[in-house]
Each structure stands twice: as C-alpha cells, then as structure tokens.
Tab-separated table of C-alpha atoms in Angstrom:
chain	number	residue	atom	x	y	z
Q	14	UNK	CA	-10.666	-6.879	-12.939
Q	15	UNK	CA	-9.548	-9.560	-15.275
Q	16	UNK	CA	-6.898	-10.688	-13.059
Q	17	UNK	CA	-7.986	-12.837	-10.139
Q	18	UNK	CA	-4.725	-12.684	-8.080
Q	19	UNK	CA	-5.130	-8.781	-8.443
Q	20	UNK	CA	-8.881	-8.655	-7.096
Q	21	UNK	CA	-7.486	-11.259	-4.465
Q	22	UNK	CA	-5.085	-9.426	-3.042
Q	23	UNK	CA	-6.031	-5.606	-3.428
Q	24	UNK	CA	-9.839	-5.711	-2.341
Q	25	UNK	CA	-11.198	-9.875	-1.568
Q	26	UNK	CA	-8.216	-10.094	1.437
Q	27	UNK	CA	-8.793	-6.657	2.911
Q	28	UNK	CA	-12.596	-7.115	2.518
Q	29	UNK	CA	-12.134	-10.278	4.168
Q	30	UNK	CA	-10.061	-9.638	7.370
Q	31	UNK	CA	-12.091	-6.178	8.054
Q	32	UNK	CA	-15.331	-8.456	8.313
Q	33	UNK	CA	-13.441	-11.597	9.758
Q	34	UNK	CA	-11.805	-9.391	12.286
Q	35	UNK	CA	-14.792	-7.335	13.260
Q	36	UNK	CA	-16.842	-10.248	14.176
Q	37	UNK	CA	-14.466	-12.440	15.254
Q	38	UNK	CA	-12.025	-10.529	17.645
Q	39	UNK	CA	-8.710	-12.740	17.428
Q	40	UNK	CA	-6.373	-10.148	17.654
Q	41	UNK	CA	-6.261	-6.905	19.567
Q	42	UNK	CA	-7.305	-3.618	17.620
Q	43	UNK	CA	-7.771	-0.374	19.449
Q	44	UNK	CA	-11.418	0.731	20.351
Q	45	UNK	CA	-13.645	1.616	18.813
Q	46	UNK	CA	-12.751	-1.869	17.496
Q	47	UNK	CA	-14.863	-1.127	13.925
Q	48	UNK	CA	-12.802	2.134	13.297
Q	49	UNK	CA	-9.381	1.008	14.501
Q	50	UNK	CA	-9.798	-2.543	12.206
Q	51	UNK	CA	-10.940	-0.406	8.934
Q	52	UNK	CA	-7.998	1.747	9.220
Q	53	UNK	CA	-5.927	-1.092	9.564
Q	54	UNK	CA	-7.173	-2.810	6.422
Q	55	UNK	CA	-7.373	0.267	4.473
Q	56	UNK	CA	-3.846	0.282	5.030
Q	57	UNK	CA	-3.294	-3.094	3.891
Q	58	UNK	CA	-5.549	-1.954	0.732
Q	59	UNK	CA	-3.372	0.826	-0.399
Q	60	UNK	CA	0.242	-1.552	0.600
Q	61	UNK	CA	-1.805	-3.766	-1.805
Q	62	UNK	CA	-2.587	-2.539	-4.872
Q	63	UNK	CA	0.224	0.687	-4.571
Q	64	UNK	CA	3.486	-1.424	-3.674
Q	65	UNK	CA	2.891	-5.137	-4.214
Q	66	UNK	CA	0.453	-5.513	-7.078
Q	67	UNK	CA	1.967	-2.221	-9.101
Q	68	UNK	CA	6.074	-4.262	-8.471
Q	69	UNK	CA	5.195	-7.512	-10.202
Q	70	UNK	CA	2.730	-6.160	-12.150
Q	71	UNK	CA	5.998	-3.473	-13.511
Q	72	UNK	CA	8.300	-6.570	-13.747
Q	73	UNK	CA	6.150	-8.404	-15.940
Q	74	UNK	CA	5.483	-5.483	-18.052
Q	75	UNK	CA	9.751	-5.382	-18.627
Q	76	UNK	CA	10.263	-8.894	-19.061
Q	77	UNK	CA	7.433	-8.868	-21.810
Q	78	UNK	CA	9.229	-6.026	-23.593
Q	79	UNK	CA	5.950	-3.829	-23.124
Q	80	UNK	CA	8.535	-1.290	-21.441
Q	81	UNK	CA	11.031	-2.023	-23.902
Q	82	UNK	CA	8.124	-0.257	-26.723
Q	83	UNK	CA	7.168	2.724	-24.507
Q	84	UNK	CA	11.274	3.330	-24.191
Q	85	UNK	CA	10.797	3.746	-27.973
Q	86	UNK	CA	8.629	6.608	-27.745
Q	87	UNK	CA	11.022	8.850	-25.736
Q	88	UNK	CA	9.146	8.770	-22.918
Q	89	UNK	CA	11.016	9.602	-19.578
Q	90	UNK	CA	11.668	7.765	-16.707
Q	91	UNK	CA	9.693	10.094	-14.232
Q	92	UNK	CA	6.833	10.291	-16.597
Q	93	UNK	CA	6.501	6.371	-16.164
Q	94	UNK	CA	6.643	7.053	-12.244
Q	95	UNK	CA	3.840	9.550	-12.469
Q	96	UNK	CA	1.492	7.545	-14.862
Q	97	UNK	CA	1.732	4.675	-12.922
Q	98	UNK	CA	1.283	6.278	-9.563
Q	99	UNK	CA	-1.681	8.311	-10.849
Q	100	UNK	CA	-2.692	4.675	-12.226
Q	101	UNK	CA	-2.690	3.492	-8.187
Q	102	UNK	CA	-4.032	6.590	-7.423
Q	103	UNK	CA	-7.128	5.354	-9.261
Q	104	UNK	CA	-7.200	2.076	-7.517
Q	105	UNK	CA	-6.899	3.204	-4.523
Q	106	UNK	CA	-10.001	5.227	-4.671
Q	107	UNK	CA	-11.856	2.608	-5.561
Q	108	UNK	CA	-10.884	0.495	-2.855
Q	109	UNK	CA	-11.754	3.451	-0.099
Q	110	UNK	CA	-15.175	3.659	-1.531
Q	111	UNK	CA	-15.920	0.112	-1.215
Q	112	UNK	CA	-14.260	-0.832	2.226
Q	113	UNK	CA	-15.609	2.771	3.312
Q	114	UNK	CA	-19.192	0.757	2.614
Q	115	UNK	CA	-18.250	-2.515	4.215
Q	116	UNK	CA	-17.043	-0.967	7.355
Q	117	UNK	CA	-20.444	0.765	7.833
Q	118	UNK	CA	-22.461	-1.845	7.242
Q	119	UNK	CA	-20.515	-3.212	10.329
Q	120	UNK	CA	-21.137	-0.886	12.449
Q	121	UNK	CA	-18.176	2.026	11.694
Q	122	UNK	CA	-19.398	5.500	11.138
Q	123	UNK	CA	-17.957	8.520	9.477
Q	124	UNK	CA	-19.342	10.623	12.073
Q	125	UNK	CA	-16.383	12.469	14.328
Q	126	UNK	CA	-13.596	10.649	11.759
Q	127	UNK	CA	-11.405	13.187	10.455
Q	128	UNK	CA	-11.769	12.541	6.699
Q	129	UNK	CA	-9.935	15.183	5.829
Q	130	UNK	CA	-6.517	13.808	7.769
Q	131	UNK	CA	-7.516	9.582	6.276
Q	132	UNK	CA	-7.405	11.358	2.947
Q	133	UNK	CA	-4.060	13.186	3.147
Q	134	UNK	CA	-2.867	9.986	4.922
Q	135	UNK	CA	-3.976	7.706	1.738
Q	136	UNK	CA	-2.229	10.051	-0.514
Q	137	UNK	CA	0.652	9.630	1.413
Q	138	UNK	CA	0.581	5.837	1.729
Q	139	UNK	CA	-0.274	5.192	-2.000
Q	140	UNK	CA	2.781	7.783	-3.104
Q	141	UNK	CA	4.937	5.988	-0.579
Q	142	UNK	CA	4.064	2.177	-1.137
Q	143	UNK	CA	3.898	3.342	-5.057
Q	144	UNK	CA	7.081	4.873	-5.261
Q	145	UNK	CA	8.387	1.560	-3.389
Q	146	UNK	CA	6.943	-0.880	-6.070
Q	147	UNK	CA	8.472	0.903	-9.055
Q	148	UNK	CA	11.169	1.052	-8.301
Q	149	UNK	CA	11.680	-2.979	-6.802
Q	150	UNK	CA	9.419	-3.539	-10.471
Q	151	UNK	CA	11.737	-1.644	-12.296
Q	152	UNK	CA	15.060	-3.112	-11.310
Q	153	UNK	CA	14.561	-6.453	-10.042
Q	154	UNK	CA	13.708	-9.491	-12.705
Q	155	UNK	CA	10.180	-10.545	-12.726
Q	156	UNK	CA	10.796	-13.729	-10.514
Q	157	UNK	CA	12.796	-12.229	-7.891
Q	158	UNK	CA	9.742	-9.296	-7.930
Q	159	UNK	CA	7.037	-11.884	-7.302
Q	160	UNK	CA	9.110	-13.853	-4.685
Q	161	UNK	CA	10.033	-10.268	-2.584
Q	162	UNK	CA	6.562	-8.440	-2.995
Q	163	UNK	CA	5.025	-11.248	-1.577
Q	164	UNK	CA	7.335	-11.672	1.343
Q	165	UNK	CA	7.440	-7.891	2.229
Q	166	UNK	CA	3.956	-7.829	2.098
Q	167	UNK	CA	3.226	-10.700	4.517
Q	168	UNK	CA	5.774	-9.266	6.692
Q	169	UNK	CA	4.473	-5.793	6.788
Q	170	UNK	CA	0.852	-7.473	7.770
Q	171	UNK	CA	2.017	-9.137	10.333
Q	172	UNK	CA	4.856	-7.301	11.584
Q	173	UNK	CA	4.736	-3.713	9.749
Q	174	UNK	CA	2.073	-1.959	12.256
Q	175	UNK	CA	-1.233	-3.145	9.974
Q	176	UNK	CA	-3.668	-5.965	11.865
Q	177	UNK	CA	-1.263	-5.292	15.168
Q	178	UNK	CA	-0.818	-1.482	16.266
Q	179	UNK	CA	2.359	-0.582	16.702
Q	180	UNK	CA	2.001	-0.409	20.359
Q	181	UNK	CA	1.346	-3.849	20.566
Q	182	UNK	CA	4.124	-4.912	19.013
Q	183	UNK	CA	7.803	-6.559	20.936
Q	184	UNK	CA	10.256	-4.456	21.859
Q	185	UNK	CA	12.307	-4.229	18.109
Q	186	UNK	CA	9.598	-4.486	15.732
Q	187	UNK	CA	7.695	-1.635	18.132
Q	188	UNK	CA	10.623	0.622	18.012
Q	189	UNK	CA	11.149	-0.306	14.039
Q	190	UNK	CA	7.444	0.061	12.681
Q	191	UNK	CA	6.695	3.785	13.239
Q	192	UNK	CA	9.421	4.027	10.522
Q	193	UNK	CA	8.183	1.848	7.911
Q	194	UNK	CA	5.584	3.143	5.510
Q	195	UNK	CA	3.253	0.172	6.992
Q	196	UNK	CA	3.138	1.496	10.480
Q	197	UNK	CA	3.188	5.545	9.810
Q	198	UNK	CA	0.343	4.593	7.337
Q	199	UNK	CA	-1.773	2.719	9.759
Q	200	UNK	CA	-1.450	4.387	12.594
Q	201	UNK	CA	-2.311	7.729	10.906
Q	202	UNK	CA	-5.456	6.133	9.520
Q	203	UNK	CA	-5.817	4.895	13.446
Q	204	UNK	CA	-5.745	8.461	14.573
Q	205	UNK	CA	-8.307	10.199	11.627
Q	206	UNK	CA	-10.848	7.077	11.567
Q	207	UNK	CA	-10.920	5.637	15.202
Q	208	UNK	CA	-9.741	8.841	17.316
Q	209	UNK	CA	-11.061	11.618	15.060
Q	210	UNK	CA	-7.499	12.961	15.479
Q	211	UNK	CA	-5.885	14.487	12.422
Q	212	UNK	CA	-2.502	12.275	12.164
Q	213	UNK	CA	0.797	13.553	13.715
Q	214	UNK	CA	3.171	15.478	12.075
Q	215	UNK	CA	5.489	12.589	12.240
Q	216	UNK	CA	3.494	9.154	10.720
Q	217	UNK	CA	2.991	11.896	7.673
Q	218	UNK	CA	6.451	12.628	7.696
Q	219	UNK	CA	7.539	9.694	7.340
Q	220	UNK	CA	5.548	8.610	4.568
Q	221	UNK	CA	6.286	11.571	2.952
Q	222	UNK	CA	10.066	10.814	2.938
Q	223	UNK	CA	9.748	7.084	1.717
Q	224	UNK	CA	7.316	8.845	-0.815
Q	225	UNK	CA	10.493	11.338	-2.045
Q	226	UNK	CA	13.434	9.246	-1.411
Q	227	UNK	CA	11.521	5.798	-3.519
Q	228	UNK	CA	10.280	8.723	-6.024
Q	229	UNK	CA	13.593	10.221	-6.748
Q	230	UNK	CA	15.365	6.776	-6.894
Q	231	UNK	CA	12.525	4.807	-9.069
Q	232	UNK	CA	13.272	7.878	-11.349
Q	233	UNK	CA	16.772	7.135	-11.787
Q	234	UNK	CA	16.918	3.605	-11.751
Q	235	UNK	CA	14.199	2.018	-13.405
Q	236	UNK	CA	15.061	-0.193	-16.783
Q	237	UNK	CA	13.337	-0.765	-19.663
Q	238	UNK	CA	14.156	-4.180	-19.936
C-alpha cells in the first residue's frame, strides 16, 4: 500500500478499465457485457500483482542484497517460490473482493456465475502468472526485469486474450492466445462469470502446465544475487 506504482497497476488500472469499459463500450466484450468485462479485468488483476508486480518487485529484492541475507539462513529455493506465491495468493484475494464489489455496483451479479469454477480458475492464474514472475525476478537483473514485465504485460492486455476475447482476435494471435496463461485465464473466468459455465478442461490445463513447468524451473534457477 505504500507503493503507488504497485496500487497503480494491481487494483487503480483494473478498477479503472472495468468501469471505463462498462460504460463506455469501445471495444467488443461478450454479453452479458458486465460479466464478460469483470472477468476480463480480473484477469488483468491477478497478471498484475502475480507476474508483473511480484518480477520487479523479486529483482529489486536481489539487487538490494535482501535475497543475498535470506540465502544466509539456509533457506531453499522452493521455499522462496512458495512464500512468495502464498504472498500473491494474498493479494489476489484482495483484489477479487474489491473488483467483485465494483462490478456489482455496475450492474454484474453473482447470481448463475459459477464461483466455484472463477475460483479454481484464479488459483490457477495466480500459480501460473506467479510462477512466471519468479522466476524472470530471479534471474534477470533488476533493469532488464522492469523493462520486460512491463512489455509482456502490455502485450498480454492487448494481445494475450484479456480486454479482447480470444475469438476476436487475427488469425495468429487467435490461434496463439488459448496457449498463453493470459488467454486460458480469461477465457475461463469468461465461461464461470458471464456463461455460468464451469471452465473447460483445457484453459485449466493450460494454466496448470505454465503453473508446473515456471514452478519447477523458478525452483532451480532463481539467484540470490
């Protein structure tokens, strides 16, 4: 909460584009149009705070040695990766609670959502994106971390399956997106929130590989310094 570019870019942006978007209908969003935009930027909430704020928030942490001290109490590599997922995991709750208000006091309602399948789905998506920011926070130096979180993150918003369903995507990026942890996240929030669908088997199975491939790897690779 201290941060400004943190409350910026994991809750004031989301907050933002879910109300601007509502209102204002500049892009398409799949009907109904409340629903299909909160999954959307409950999508962008968890890439957020799990996979862009955790990177350069990690790569900040090594190149001001704060790694370099917890190194020095023998803690392990996939301890690190579990403390600061469960760390997102806290984050992330906050952030459904509070969009989960905005979007009703524009009109969404909870009524025939599948709650049950947006929750899995968040797990999911915060493990995956999570998983994904260690591990570019743990390897990459600080500036390099700041430069590339930022870019994959504007890429995945506009390009990734978040404010434009997958579906509405060209040709390439419609065929790539299902596969990136963007698109399989937002279009199995789509299905729970707008359709009252639980999520296919294959959105969650995607996430769920980034979630152990990212995992595994982030264990393995990330430095102290």
């Amino acid at each position: 909460l201290r941060n400004a570019e943190q409350v910026l870019l994991t809750l004031l942006i989301p907050a933002a584009l879910l109300a601007g978007l509502t209102l204002v209908p500049a892009v398409p969003a799949p009907e109904p149009r409340g629903a299909g935009l909160f999954a959307s930027m409950l999508a962008l909430a968890v890439m957020s705070s799990a996979f862009t704020s955790q990177a350069i928030a990690l790569g900040f942490d090594r190149r001001y040695g704060a790694l370099r001290r917890l190194a020095a109490t023998a803690l392990p590599r996939w301890l690190l990766v579990c403390g600061r997922l469960a760390a997102v995991a806290a984050v992330v709750v906050i952030q459904v609670v509070l969009l989960g208000v905005l979007a009703a006091l524009l009109g969404w309602s909870p009524a025939g959502a599948r709650l049950d399948g947006a929750a899995l789905a968040v797990l999911l998506g915060a493990a995956a994106f999570g998983a994904l920011g260690i591990l570019l926070g743990g390897t990459l130096r600080a500036e390099i971390v700041l430069a590339v979180a930022n870019l994959v993150w504007f890429a995945l918003l506009l390009a990734g399956g978040i404010v434009v369903p997958v579906a509405d995507l060209p040709g390439p990026l419609a065929a790539l997106a299902p596969w990136l942890p963007s698109g399989a996240l937002a279009e199995a929030l789509r299905s729970a929130l707008g359709a009252g669908e639980f999520p296919a088997a294959g959105p969650l199975l995607v996430l769920t590989g980034w979630a152990v491939v990212a995992g595994v790897a982030a264990s393995r690779l990330v430095r102290w310094t």
